[in-house]
PDB file of C-alpha atoms and ligand atoms in Angstrom:
ATOM      1  CA  MET P   5       0.009   0.072   0.038  1.00  0.00           C
ATOM      2  CA  MET P   6       1.232   3.610  -0.814  1.00  0.00           C
ATOM      3  CA  PRO P   7       0.292   6.544   1.433  1.00  0.00           C
ATOM      4  CA  GLU P   8      -2.010   8.005  -1.515  1.00  0.00           C
ATOM      5  CA  GLN P   9      -4.163   4.832  -1.285  1.00  0.00           C
ATOM      6  CA  ALA P  10      -4.238   5.296   2.317  1.00  0.00           C
ATOM      7  CA  GLN P  11      -5.542   8.940   2.006  1.00  0.00           C
ATOM      8  CA  THR P  12      -8.255   7.750  -0.455  1.00  0.00           C
ATOM      9  CA  MET P  13      -9.404   5.136   1.910  1.00  0.00           C
ATOM     10  CA  VAL P  14      -9.662   7.832   4.866  1.00  0.00           C
ATOM     11  CA  ASP P  15     -11.533  10.329   2.685  1.00  0.00           C
ATOM     12  CA  LYS P  16     -14.123   7.803   1.651  1.00  0.00           C
ATOM     13  CA  ILE P  17     -14.394   6.350   5.353  1.00  0.00           C
ATOM     14  CA  LEU P  18     -15.231   9.908   6.568  1.00  0.00           C
ATOM     15  CA  GLN P  19     -18.097   9.954   3.970  1.00  0.00           C
ATOM     16  CA  MET P  20     -19.711   6.933   5.418  1.00  0.00           C
ATOM     17  CA  GLU P  21     -21.080   7.046   8.888  1.00  0.00           C
ATOM     18  CA  VAL P  22     -21.077   3.240   9.707  1.00  0.00           C
ATOM     19  CA  PHE P  23     -17.428   2.900   8.647  1.00  0.00           C
ATOM     20  CA  HIS P  24     -16.497   6.165  10.151  1.00  0.00           C
ATOM     21  CA  GLU P  25     -17.958   5.041  13.705  1.00  0.00           C
ATOM     22  CA  LEU P  26     -15.999   1.666  13.273  1.00  0.00           C
ATOM     23  CA  ALA P  27     -12.699   3.557  12.363  1.00  0.00           C
ATOM     24  CA  LYS P  28     -12.982   5.972  15.304  1.00  0.00           C
ATOM     25  CA  ARG P  29     -12.995   3.050  17.692  1.00  0.00           C
ATOM     26  CA  GLU P  30      -9.745   1.441  16.387  1.00  0.00           C
ATOM     27  CA  ILE P  31      -7.819   0.699  13.405  1.00  0.00           C
ATOM     28  CA  ASN P  32      -5.312  -2.377  13.231  1.00  0.00           C
ATOM     29  CA  LEU P  33      -2.761  -2.273  10.388  1.00  0.00           C
ATOM     30  CA  THR P  34      -2.256  -6.016  10.061  1.00  0.00           C
ATOM     31  CA  GLY P  35      -1.756  -8.965   7.732  1.00  0.00           C
ATOM     32  CA  GLY P  36       1.266  -9.727   5.832  1.00  0.00           C
ATOM     33  CA  GLU P  37       3.865  -8.067   7.825  1.00  0.00           C
ATOM     34  CA  PRO P  38       3.159  -4.373   7.827  1.00  0.00           C
ATOM     35  CA  SER P  39       6.650  -3.473   9.159  1.00  0.00           C
ATOM     36  CA  GLN P  40       7.833  -4.527   5.638  1.00  0.00           C
ATOM     37  CA  ASN P  41       6.063  -1.648   3.982  1.00  0.00           C
ATOM     38  CA  PRO P  42       8.699   1.195   3.543  1.00  0.00           C
ATOM     39  CA  HIS P  43       5.807   3.625   3.737  1.00  0.00           C
ATOM     40  CA  ILE P  44       4.108   2.346   6.776  1.00  0.00           C
ATOM     41  CA  VAL P  45       5.095   5.250   8.922  1.00  0.00           C
ATOM     42  CA  GLU P  46       3.358   7.752   6.677  1.00  0.00           C
ATOM     43  CA  ILE P  47       0.533   5.172   6.303  1.00  0.00           C
ATOM     44  CA  PHE P  48       0.159   5.235   9.964  1.00  0.00           C
ATOM     45  CA  LYS P  49       0.086   8.979  10.271  1.00  0.00           C
ATOM     46  CA  ILE P  50      -2.792   9.131   7.608  1.00  0.00           C
ATOM     47  CA  PHE P  51      -4.874   6.761   9.377  1.00  0.00           C
ATOM     48  CA  ARG P  52      -4.311   8.421  12.718  1.00  0.00           C
ATOM     49  CA  LYS P  53      -6.274  11.456  11.490  1.00  0.00           C
ATOM     50  CA  LEU P  54      -9.256   8.715  11.996  1.00  0.00           C
ATOM     51  CA  THR P  55      -8.462   7.799  15.373  1.00  0.00           C
ATOM     52  CA  PRO P  56      -5.822   8.165  17.992  1.00  0.00           C
ATOM     53  CA  ASN P  57      -5.967   4.334  18.595  1.00  0.00           C
ATOM     54  CA  VAL P  58      -4.056   2.849  15.569  1.00  0.00           C
ATOM     55  CA  ARG P  59      -2.477  -0.470  16.422  1.00  0.00           C
ATOM     56  CA  ILE P  60       0.153  -2.338  14.194  1.00  0.00           C
ATOM     57  CA  HIS P  61       0.630  -5.855  14.442  1.00  0.00           C
ATOM     58  CA  THR P  62       3.979  -7.482  13.838  1.00  0.00           C
ATOM     59  CA  ASN P  63       5.370 -11.059  14.106  1.00  0.00           C
ATOM     60  CA  LEU P  64       8.443  -9.586  15.665  1.00  0.00           C
ATOM     61  CA  ASP P  65      10.624 -12.110  13.821  1.00  0.00           C
ATOM     62  CA  ILE P  66      13.290  -9.327  13.200  1.00  0.00           C
ATOM     63  CA  ASN P  67      16.960 -10.151  13.639  1.00  0.00           C
ATOM     64  CA  SER P  68      18.310  -6.832  14.653  1.00  0.00           C
ATOM     65  CA  ALA P  69      17.644  -3.540  16.205  1.00  0.00           C
ATOM     66  CA  LYS P  70      19.179  -2.032  13.358  1.00  0.00           C
ATOM     67  CA  SER P  71      16.887  -3.463  10.791  1.00  0.00           C
ATOM     68  CA  GLN P  72      14.581  -0.985   8.835  1.00  0.00           C
ATOM     69  CA  ARG P  73      11.438  -3.143   9.905  1.00  0.00           C
ATOM     70  CA  TRP P  74      12.329  -2.432  13.465  1.00  0.00           C
ATOM     71  CA  LEU P  75      13.198   1.287  13.082  1.00  0.00           C
ATOM     72  CA  ARG P  76       9.511   1.705  11.420  1.00  0.00           C
ATOM     73  CA  LEU P  77       7.977   0.276  14.424  1.00  0.00           C
ATOM     74  CA  VAL P  78       9.977   2.618  16.876  1.00  0.00           C
ATOM     75  CA  GLU P  79       8.920   5.603  14.943  1.00  0.00           C
ATOM     76  CA  ILE P  80       5.438   4.601  15.003  1.00  0.00           C
ATOM     77  CA  MET P  81       5.487   3.761  18.805  1.00  0.00           C
ATOM     78  CA  LYS P  82       7.147   7.302  19.390  1.00  0.00           C
ATOM     79  CA  LEU P  83       4.268   8.842  17.366  1.00  0.00           C
ATOM     80  CA  SER P  84       2.027   7.006  19.767  1.00  0.00           C
ATOM     81  CA  GLY P  85       1.045   3.883  17.690  1.00  0.00           C
ATOM     82  CA  ARG P  86       0.597   0.761  19.468  1.00  0.00           C
ATOM     83  CA  VAL P  87       2.712  -2.469  18.613  1.00  0.00           C
ATOM     84  CA  ASP P  88       1.120  -5.711  19.218  1.00  0.00           C
ATOM     85  CA  PHE P  89       2.730  -9.027  18.346  1.00  0.00           C
ATOM     86  CA  THR P  90       2.189 -12.946  18.087  1.00  0.00           C
ATOM     87  CA  LEU P  91       4.265 -14.994  20.221  1.00  0.00           C
ATOM     88  CA  TYR P  92       6.313 -17.582  18.165  1.00  0.00           C
ATOM     89  CA  PRO P  93       8.176 -19.978  20.484  1.00  0.00           C
ATOM     90  CA  THR P  94      10.632 -20.849  17.915  1.00  0.00           C
ATOM     91  CA  VAL P  95      12.064 -17.218  17.379  1.00  0.00           C
ATOM     92  CA  TRP P  96      11.068 -15.997  21.154  1.00  0.00           C
ATOM     93  CA  GLU P  97      14.309 -16.293  22.618  1.00  0.00           C
ATOM     94  CA  SER P  98      16.614 -15.401  19.651  1.00  0.00           C
ATOM     95  CA  ARG P  99      14.461 -12.535  18.211  1.00  0.00           C
ATOM     96  CA  GLN P 100      11.186 -11.615  20.057  1.00  0.00           C
ATOM     97  CA  LYS P 101      12.343 -11.377  23.591  1.00  0.00           C
ATOM     98  CA  PRO P 102      15.172  -8.918  23.141  1.00  0.00           C
ATOM     99  CA  LEU P 103      12.921  -6.578  20.983  1.00  0.00           C
ATOM    100  CA  LEU P 104       9.933  -7.038  23.367  1.00  0.00           C
ATOM    101  CA  ILE P 105      12.107  -5.383  26.077  1.00  0.00           C
ATOM    102  CA  GLU P 106      12.723  -2.329  23.915  1.00  0.00           C
ATOM    103  CA  ILE P 107       8.797  -2.213  22.941  1.00  0.00           C
ATOM    104  CA  LEU P 108       8.166  -2.080  26.869  1.00  0.00           C
ATOM    105  CA  GLY P 109      10.348   1.089  27.060  1.00  0.00           C
ATOM    106  CA  LEU P 110       8.453   2.624  24.259  1.00  0.00           C
ATOM    107  CA  GLN P 111       4.884   2.015  24.818  1.00  0.00           C
ATOM    108  CA  ASP P 112       2.766   1.470  28.314  1.00  0.00           C
ATOM    109  CA  GLU P 113       0.419  -1.203  26.830  1.00  0.00           C
ATOM    110  CA  LEU P 114       0.829  -4.466  25.188  1.00  0.00           C
ATOM    111  CA  ILE P 115      -1.312  -7.057  23.503  1.00  0.00           C
ATOM    112  CA  VAL P 116       0.252 -10.621  23.158  1.00  0.00           C
ATOM    113  CA  ASN P 117      -1.535 -13.031  20.544  1.00  0.00           C
ATOM    114  CA  MET P 118      -0.960 -16.555  21.356  1.00  0.00           C
ATOM    115  CA  ILE P 119      -1.927 -19.342  18.425  1.00  0.00           C
ATOM    116  CA  PHE P 120      -2.295 -22.814  20.074  1.00  0.00           C
ATOM    117  CA  GLU P 121      -2.552 -26.220  18.317  1.00  0.00           C
ATOM    118  CA  LYS P 122      -2.935 -27.999  21.528  1.00  0.00           C
ATOM    119  CA  VAL P 123      -4.020 -27.045  25.045  1.00  0.00           C
ATOM    120  CA  PRO P 124      -0.239 -27.902  26.305  1.00  0.00           C
ATOM    121  CA  ASP P 125       1.273 -25.307  23.763  1.00  0.00           C
ATOM    122  CA  LEU P 126      -0.787 -22.655  25.631  1.00  0.00           C
ATOM    123  CA  LEU P 127       0.440 -23.483  28.798  1.00  0.00           C
ATOM    124  CA  SER P 128       3.994 -23.415  27.587  1.00  0.00           C
ATOM    125  CA  GLN P 129       3.476 -19.927  26.005  1.00  0.00           C
ATOM    126  CA  ILE P 130       2.036 -18.674  29.253  1.00  0.00           C
ATOM    127  CA  GLU P 131       5.203 -19.988  31.041  1.00  0.00           C
ATOM    128  CA  LEU P 132       7.306 -18.070  28.643  1.00  0.00           C
ATOM    129  CA  LEU P 133       5.614 -15.062  29.445  1.00  0.00           C
ATOM    130  CA  MET P 134       5.776 -15.686  33.223  1.00  0.00           C
ATOM    131  CA  ALA P 135       9.622 -16.258  32.846  1.00  0.00           C
ATOM    132  CA  PHE P 136       9.848 -12.817  30.764  1.00  0.00           C
ATOM    133  CA  PHE P 137       7.723 -10.714  33.012  1.00  0.00           C
ATOM    134  CA  GLY P 138       9.311 -12.239  36.249  1.00  0.00           C
ATOM    135  CA  GLU P 139      12.527 -10.608  35.342  1.00  0.00           C
ATOM    136  CA  GLN P 140      11.304  -7.335  34.438  1.00  0.00           C
ATOM    137  CA  GLU P 141      10.884  -4.306  36.741  1.00  0.00           C
ATOM    138  CA  LYS P 142       8.097  -3.879  39.392  1.00  0.00           C
ATOM    139  CA  LYS P 143       5.863  -1.920  37.029  1.00  0.00           C
ATOM    140  CA  TYR P 144       5.233  -5.195  35.292  1.00  0.00           C
ATOM    141  CA  GLN P 145       4.538  -7.461  38.209  1.00  0.00           C
ATOM    142  CA  SER P 146       0.815  -6.793  37.954  1.00  0.00           C
ATOM    143  CA  VAL P 147       0.637  -9.134  34.822  1.00  0.00           C
ATOM    144  CA  MET P 148       2.038 -11.984  37.112  1.00  0.00           C
ATOM    145  CA  PRO P 149      -1.220 -12.964  38.970  1.00  0.00           C
ATOM    146  CA  LEU P 150      -3.241 -12.848  35.743  1.00  0.00           C
ATOM    147  CA  LEU P 151      -0.633 -15.245  33.921  1.00  0.00           C
ATOM    148  CA  GLU P 152      -0.184 -17.361  37.081  1.00  0.00           C
ATOM    149  CA  THR P 153      -4.078 -17.780  37.171  1.00  0.00           C
ATOM    150  CA  TYR P 154      -3.955 -19.092  33.630  1.00  0.00           C
ATOM    151  CA  ARG P 155      -0.987 -21.343  34.536  1.00  0.00           C
ATOM    152  CA  ALA P 156      -2.719 -22.849  37.221  1.00  0.00           C
ATOM    153  CA  LYS P 157      -5.944 -23.329  35.533  1.00  0.00           C
ATOM    154  CA  LEU P 158      -4.375 -24.934  32.526  1.00  0.00           C
ATOM    155  CA  GLU P 159      -2.188 -27.293  34.339  1.00  0.00           C
ATOM    156  CA  ASN P 160      -5.220 -28.337  36.467  1.00  0.00           C
ATOM    157  CA  LEU P 161      -7.109 -28.946  33.277  1.00  0.00           C
ATOM    158  CA  LEU P 162      -4.391 -30.947  31.725  1.00  0.00           C
ATOM    159  CA  ALA P 163      -4.165 -33.247  34.748  1.00  0.00           C
ATOM    160  CA  GLU P 164      -7.740 -33.769  35.220  1.00  0.00           C
ATOM    161  CA  ASN P 165      -8.995 -33.654  31.653  1.00  0.00           C
ATOM    162  CA  PRO P 166      -6.187 -33.646  28.970  1.00  0.00           C
ATOM    163  CA  GLU P 167      -8.492 -34.815  26.033  1.00  0.00           C
ATOM    164  CA  CYS P 168     -11.298 -31.997  27.098  1.00  0.00           C
ATOM    165  CA  ASN P 169     -13.558 -30.899  24.394  1.00  0.00           C
ATOM    166  CA  GLU P 170     -13.933 -27.260  23.679  1.00  0.00           C
ATOM    167  CA  GLY P 171     -16.933 -26.739  25.765  1.00  0.00           C
ATOM    168  CA  GLU P 172     -15.165 -28.261  28.665  1.00  0.00           C
ATOM    169  CA  PHE P 173     -12.021 -26.020  28.157  1.00  0.00           C
ATOM    170  CA  LEU P 174     -14.272 -22.928  28.010  1.00  0.00           C
ATOM    171  CA  LYS P 175     -16.294 -23.877  31.147  1.00  0.00           C
ATOM    172  CA  HIS P 176     -12.789 -24.439  33.136  1.00  0.00           C
ATOM    173  CA  MET P 177     -11.358 -21.109  32.104  1.00  0.00           C
ATOM    174  CA  GLU P 178     -14.556 -19.167  32.698  1.00  0.00           C
ATOM    175  CA  GLY P 179     -14.262 -15.960  34.283  1.00  0.00           C
ATOM    176  CA  THR P 180     -10.557 -15.803  33.652  1.00  0.00           C
ATOM    177  CA  GLU P 181      -9.525 -12.216  32.960  1.00  0.00           C
ATOM    178  CA  ASN P 182      -7.414 -11.845  29.884  1.00  0.00           C
ATOM    179  CA  TYR P 183      -6.815  -8.160  30.445  1.00  0.00           C
ATOM    180  CA  ILE P 184      -5.254  -6.129  33.176  1.00  0.00           C
ATOM    181  CA  CYS P 185      -4.931  -2.391  33.474  1.00  0.00           C
ATOM    182  CA  THR P 186      -2.974  -0.544  36.081  1.00  0.00           C
ATOM    183  CA  ASP P 187      -1.975   3.169  36.364  1.00  0.00           C
ATOM    184  CA  ASN P 188       1.079   2.671  34.367  1.00  0.00           C
ATOM    185  CA  PHE P 189       0.698  -0.609  32.221  1.00  0.00           C
ATOM    186  CA  THR P 190      -2.224  -2.303  30.340  1.00  0.00           C
ATOM    187  CA  PHE P 191      -1.654  -5.992  29.202  1.00  0.00           C
ATOM    188  CA  GLY P 192      -3.954  -8.044  27.267  1.00  0.00           C
ATOM    189  CA  LEU P 193      -3.800 -11.964  26.144  1.00  0.00           C
ATOM    190  CA  ASN P 194      -5.339 -12.963  22.789  1.00  0.00           C
ATOM    191  CA  MET P 195      -5.565 -16.768  22.727  1.00  0.00           C
ATOM    192  CA  ILE P 196      -6.300 -17.923  19.094  1.00  0.00           C
ATOM    193  CA  PRO P 197      -6.956 -21.844  18.460  1.00  0.00           C
ATOM    194  CA  GLY P 198      -5.241 -22.979  15.251  1.00  0.00           C
ATOM    195  CA  PHE P 199      -7.262 -24.753  12.429  1.00  0.00           C
ATOM    196  CA  TYR P 200      -6.367 -27.201   9.784  1.00  0.00           C
ATOM    197  CA  VAL P 201      -6.702 -25.811   6.256  1.00  0.00           C
ATOM    198  CA  ASN P 202      -7.551 -28.381   3.400  1.00  0.00           C
ATOM    199  CA  LYS P 203      -5.890 -28.358  -0.129  1.00  0.00           C
ATOM    200  CA  ASN P 204      -8.266 -25.831  -1.389  1.00  0.00           C
ATOM    201  CA  GLY P 205      -7.255 -23.429   1.540  1.00  0.00           C
ATOM    202  CA  ASP P 206     -10.504 -23.949   3.316  1.00  0.00           C
ATOM    203  CA  ARG P 207     -10.547 -23.830   7.067  1.00  0.00           C
ATOM    204  CA  ALA P 208     -11.731 -26.992   8.832  1.00  0.00           C
ATOM    205  CA  MET P 209     -14.989 -26.907  10.910  1.00  0.00           C
ATOM    206  CA  ASN P 210     -12.956 -27.925  13.884  1.00  0.00           C
ATOM    207  CA  ALA P 211     -10.080 -25.929  15.707  1.00  0.00           C
ATOM    208  CA  GLN P 212      -6.956 -28.050  16.172  1.00  0.00           C
ATOM    209  CA  PRO P 213      -7.036 -28.130  20.002  1.00  0.00           C
ATOM    210  CA  PHE P 214     -10.480 -29.405  19.946  1.00  0.00           C
ATOM    211  CA  PRO P 215     -10.883 -31.831  16.984  1.00  0.00           C
ATOM    212  CA  LYS P 216     -14.178 -33.307  17.948  1.00  0.00           C
ATOM    213  CA  ASP P 217     -16.278 -30.046  18.103  1.00  0.00           C
ATOM    214  CA  PHE P 218     -17.323 -27.663  15.382  1.00  0.00           C
ATOM    215  CA  ASN P 219     -15.843 -24.236  15.988  1.00  0.00           C
ATOM    216  CA  LEU P 220     -18.729 -21.906  14.973  1.00  0.00           C
ATOM    217  CA  LEU P 221     -18.473 -18.318  14.165  1.00  0.00           C
ATOM    218  CA  GLU P 222     -21.619 -16.253  15.206  1.00  0.00           C
ATOM    219  CA  CYS P 223     -21.992 -13.688  12.261  1.00  0.00           C
ATOM    220  CA  THR P 224     -23.092 -10.259  13.806  1.00  0.00           C
ATOM    221  CA  ILE P 225     -24.022  -8.698  10.314  1.00  0.00           C
ATOM    222  CA  PRO P 226     -27.428 -10.770   9.843  1.00  0.00           C
ATOM    223  CA  ARG P 227     -28.139  -9.702  13.344  1.00  0.00           C
ATOM    224  CA  GLY P 228     -27.778  -5.903  12.189  1.00  0.00           C
ATOM    225  CA  THR P 229     -24.340  -5.003  13.543  1.00  0.00           C
ATOM    226  CA  ILE P 230     -21.176  -4.547  11.936  1.00  0.00           C
ATOM    227  CA  GLU P 231     -18.462  -5.007  14.510  1.00  0.00           C
ATOM    228  CA  ILE P 232     -15.401  -5.026  12.392  1.00  0.00           C
ATOM    229  CA  VAL P 233     -14.454  -4.982   8.881  1.00  0.00           C
ATOM    230  CA  THR P 234     -11.157  -5.578   7.261  1.00  0.00           C
ATOM    231  CA  VAL P 235      -9.844  -3.508   4.345  1.00  0.00           C
ATOM    232  CA  GLN P 236      -7.307  -5.342   1.952  1.00  0.00           C
ATOM    233  CA  GLN P 237      -4.349  -3.414   0.196  1.00  0.00           C
ATOM    234  CA  THR P 238      -6.416  -3.826  -2.983  1.00  0.00           C
ATOM    235  CA  GLY P 239      -9.287  -1.664  -1.265  1.00  0.00           C
ATOM    236  CA  GLU P 240     -11.486  -4.782  -1.114  1.00  0.00           C
ATOM    237  CA  ILE P 241     -13.709  -4.345   2.004  1.00  0.00           C
ATOM    238  CA  THR P 242     -14.321  -7.874   3.626  1.00  0.00           C
ATOM    239  CA  PRO P 243     -16.844  -8.498   6.532  1.00  0.00           C
ATOM    240  CA  CYS P 244     -15.608  -9.223   9.952  1.00  0.00           C
ATOM    241  CA  CYS P 245     -12.128 -10.189  10.711  1.00  0.00           C
ATOM    242  CA  ASP P 246     -11.761 -11.995   7.325  1.00  0.00           C
ATOM    243  CA  VAL P 247      -8.130 -11.169   6.163  1.00  0.00           C
ATOM    244  CA  GLY P 248      -8.599 -13.493   3.274  1.00  0.00           C
ATOM    245  CA  ASN P 249      -8.363 -16.897   5.071  1.00  0.00           C
ATOM    246  CA  LEU P 250     -12.227 -17.245   5.825  1.00  0.00           C
ATOM    247  CA  LYS P 251     -13.017 -16.819   2.154  1.00  0.00           C
ATOM    248  CA  CYS P 252     -16.265 -15.244   2.911  1.00  0.00           C
ATOM    249  CA  GLN P 253     -17.595 -14.277  -0.744  1.00  0.00           C
ATOM    250  CA  PRO P 254     -20.080 -11.457  -0.099  1.00  0.00           C
ATOM    251  CA  LYS P 255     -18.009  -8.398  -0.002  1.00  0.00           C
ATOM    252  CA  PHE P 256     -18.741  -4.729   1.035  1.00  0.00           C
ATOM    253  CA  GLY P 257     -17.222  -3.340  -2.191  1.00  0.00           C
ATOM    254  CA  ASN P 258     -13.968  -1.744  -2.732  1.00  0.00           C
ATOM    255  CA  LEU P 259     -12.879   1.259  -0.820  1.00  0.00           C
ATOM    256  CA  LEU P 260     -10.479   2.493  -3.576  1.00  0.00           C
ATOM    257  CA  MET P 261     -12.724   2.001  -6.565  1.00  0.00           C
ATOM    258  CA  ASP P 262     -16.461   2.336  -5.467  1.00  0.00           C
ATOM    259  CA  SER P 263     -18.167   5.486  -4.513  1.00  0.00           C
ATOM    260  CA  PRO P 264     -19.612   5.542  -0.871  1.00  0.00           C
ATOM    261  CA  ILE P 265     -23.162   5.057  -2.448  1.00  0.00           C
ATOM    262  CA  GLU P 266     -21.880   2.048  -4.244  1.00  0.00           C
ATOM    263  CA  ILE P 267     -20.456   0.732  -1.290  1.00  0.00           C
ATOM    264  CA  MET P 268     -23.521   0.990   0.879  1.00  0.00           C
ATOM    265  CA  GLN P 269     -25.524  -0.575  -1.787  1.00  0.00           C
ATOM    266  CA  LYS P 270     -23.127  -3.798  -1.751  1.00  0.00           C
ATOM    267  CA  VAL P 271     -23.284  -3.861   2.093  1.00  0.00           C
ATOM    268  CA  ASP P 272     -26.968  -4.189   1.793  1.00  0.00           C
ATOM    269  CA  VAL P 273     -26.827  -6.908  -0.982  1.00  0.00           C
ATOM    270  CA  SER P 274     -24.182  -8.863   1.103  1.00  0.00           C
ATOM    271  CA  ARG P 275     -26.246  -8.580   4.111  1.00  0.00           C
ATOM    272  CA  LYS P 276     -29.130 -10.205   2.482  1.00  0.00           C
ATOM    273  CA  LYS P 277     -26.896 -13.045   1.147  1.00  0.00           C
ATOM    274  CA  MET P 278     -25.344 -13.644   4.584  1.00  0.00           C
ATOM    275  CA  VAL P 279     -29.031 -13.989   6.193  1.00  0.00           C
ATOM    276  CA  SER P 280     -29.950 -16.604   3.533  1.00  0.00           C
ATOM    277  CA  GLY P 281     -26.611 -18.479   3.661  1.00  0.00           C
ATOM    278  CA  ILE P 282     -26.522 -18.646   7.363  1.00  0.00           C
ATOM    279  CA  GLN P 283     -29.884 -20.181   7.471  1.00  0.00           C
ATOM    280  CA  LYS P 284     -28.726 -22.731   5.067  1.00  0.00           C
ATOM    281  CA  ASN P 285     -25.473 -23.491   7.276  1.00  0.00           C
ATOM    282  CA  HIS P 286     -27.844 -24.160  10.284  1.00  0.00           C
ATOM    283  CA  GLN P 287     -29.884 -26.640   8.146  1.00  0.00           C
ATOM    284  CA  ASN P 288     -26.696 -28.498   7.057  1.00  0.00           C
ATOM    285  CA  ILE P 289     -25.218 -28.585  10.376  1.00  0.00           C
ATOM    286  CA  ASN P 290     -28.339 -30.277  11.737  1.00  0.00           C
ATOM    287  CA  ASN P 291     -28.800 -32.561   8.736  1.00  0.00           C
ATOM    288  CA  GLY P 292     -25.228 -34.091   8.972  1.00  0.00           C
ATOM    289  CA  LYS P 293     -23.931 -31.954   6.060  1.00  0.00           C
ATOM    290  CA  ALA P 294     -21.610 -29.816   8.208  1.00  0.00           C
ATOM    291  CA  GLY P 295     -18.785 -28.242   6.070  1.00  0.00           C
ATOM    292  CA  GLU P 296     -20.721 -28.097   2.704  1.00  0.00           C
ATOM    293  CA  TRP P 297     -20.320 -24.563   1.250  1.00  0.00           C
ATOM    294  CA  VAL P 298     -23.627 -22.914   0.348  1.00  0.00           C
ATOM    295  CA  GLU P 299     -24.054 -20.966  -2.894  1.00  0.00           C
ATOM    296  CA  GLU P 300     -24.225 -17.635  -0.901  1.00  0.00           C
ATOM    297  CA  GLY P 301     -20.574 -18.201  -0.256  1.00  0.00           C
ATOM    298  CA  ILE P 302     -20.666 -17.919   3.376  1.00  0.00           C
ATOM    299  CA  PRO P 303     -18.350 -20.185   5.128  1.00  0.00           C
ATOM    300  CA  PRO P 304     -19.939 -23.169   6.553  1.00  0.00           C
ATOM    301  CA  TYR P 305     -18.960 -22.663  10.087  1.00  0.00           C
ATOM    302  CA  CYS P 306     -20.792 -19.394  10.214  1.00  0.00           C
ATOM    303  CA  VAL P 307     -23.910 -19.298  11.824  1.00  0.00           C
TER     304      VAL P 307
HETATM  305  S1  SF4 O   4     -20.312 -14.968   7.211  1.00  0.00           S
HETATM  306 FE1  SF4 O   4     -18.609 -15.591   8.538  1.00  0.00          FE
HETATM  307  S2  SF4 O   4     -16.817 -14.830   7.396  1.00  0.00           S
HETATM  308 FE2  SF4 O   4     -18.481 -13.900   6.563  1.00  0.00          FE
HETATM  309  S3  SF4 O   4     -18.855 -11.971   7.809  1.00  0.00           S
HETATM  310 FE3  SF4 O   4     -20.101 -13.354   8.848  1.00  0.00          FE
HETATM  311  S4  SF4 O   4     -18.784 -14.346  10.311  1.00  0.00           S
HETATM  312 FE4  SF4 O   4     -17.527 -13.304   8.852  1.00  0.00          FE
END
């Protein structure tokens, strides 16, 4: 993406109330690895005209504090942007950990994303974070009780019910806070199960840690609320958090090519398709045909 395209997007968003309201809440620059874009700092500044709350996601798989990718992230943090990262245990010690220490020096909040294929993976990632924050200064000790609660609950679950299904997992973890906010530090955990993807690139009905259960997505759009949209670099507006991996076919138009009126018309057409597709998904799930795609192009796990 180039800064001019970002500016076109911002100009259009300002003309559409529903998108403007969403953008005012939060904008996430994510997908691919935004730090690789040499214009990302300029692009960040343009989106910040819509909201002070612009986040940038990184894999933090960066080998040196001298790298251009890292220097771009530093500039964004100095401009009050917020960097979030996904913890990858394979590069944690060598790459992520040293730079995370730098991030903590530059911003007073942090969201850590954790992708887990098995429940024990989640436990070991929590333990990595505990070892890390245990070595940091007093300001960060507020995160330790939160992490300790997760550690103890997960350890307990694995001892008592290592083959638990998703419902049992959620019941066991019920009420566990994944967010803590003190006077000088805000910390959040985002735990995302991994999914199998078939040879056509379609996500499975089941999450990897809980292979016996369907992992269903409750779509808010047919229920009348748009909670999140994703704008691809091409300008294509995809509903919800679909950065292309869910393959939801009904689109909301193109933020670069379409006029605001055309976009709002496409939102309306797509909403109707979702209502109909989701009804069919319910029927398929109830009739033993879970996983079949319907003609509306709604993923089969969306209900
Ligand atoms: S149908 Fe599924 S993928 Fe499409 S917008 Fe709704 S929840 Fe997202």
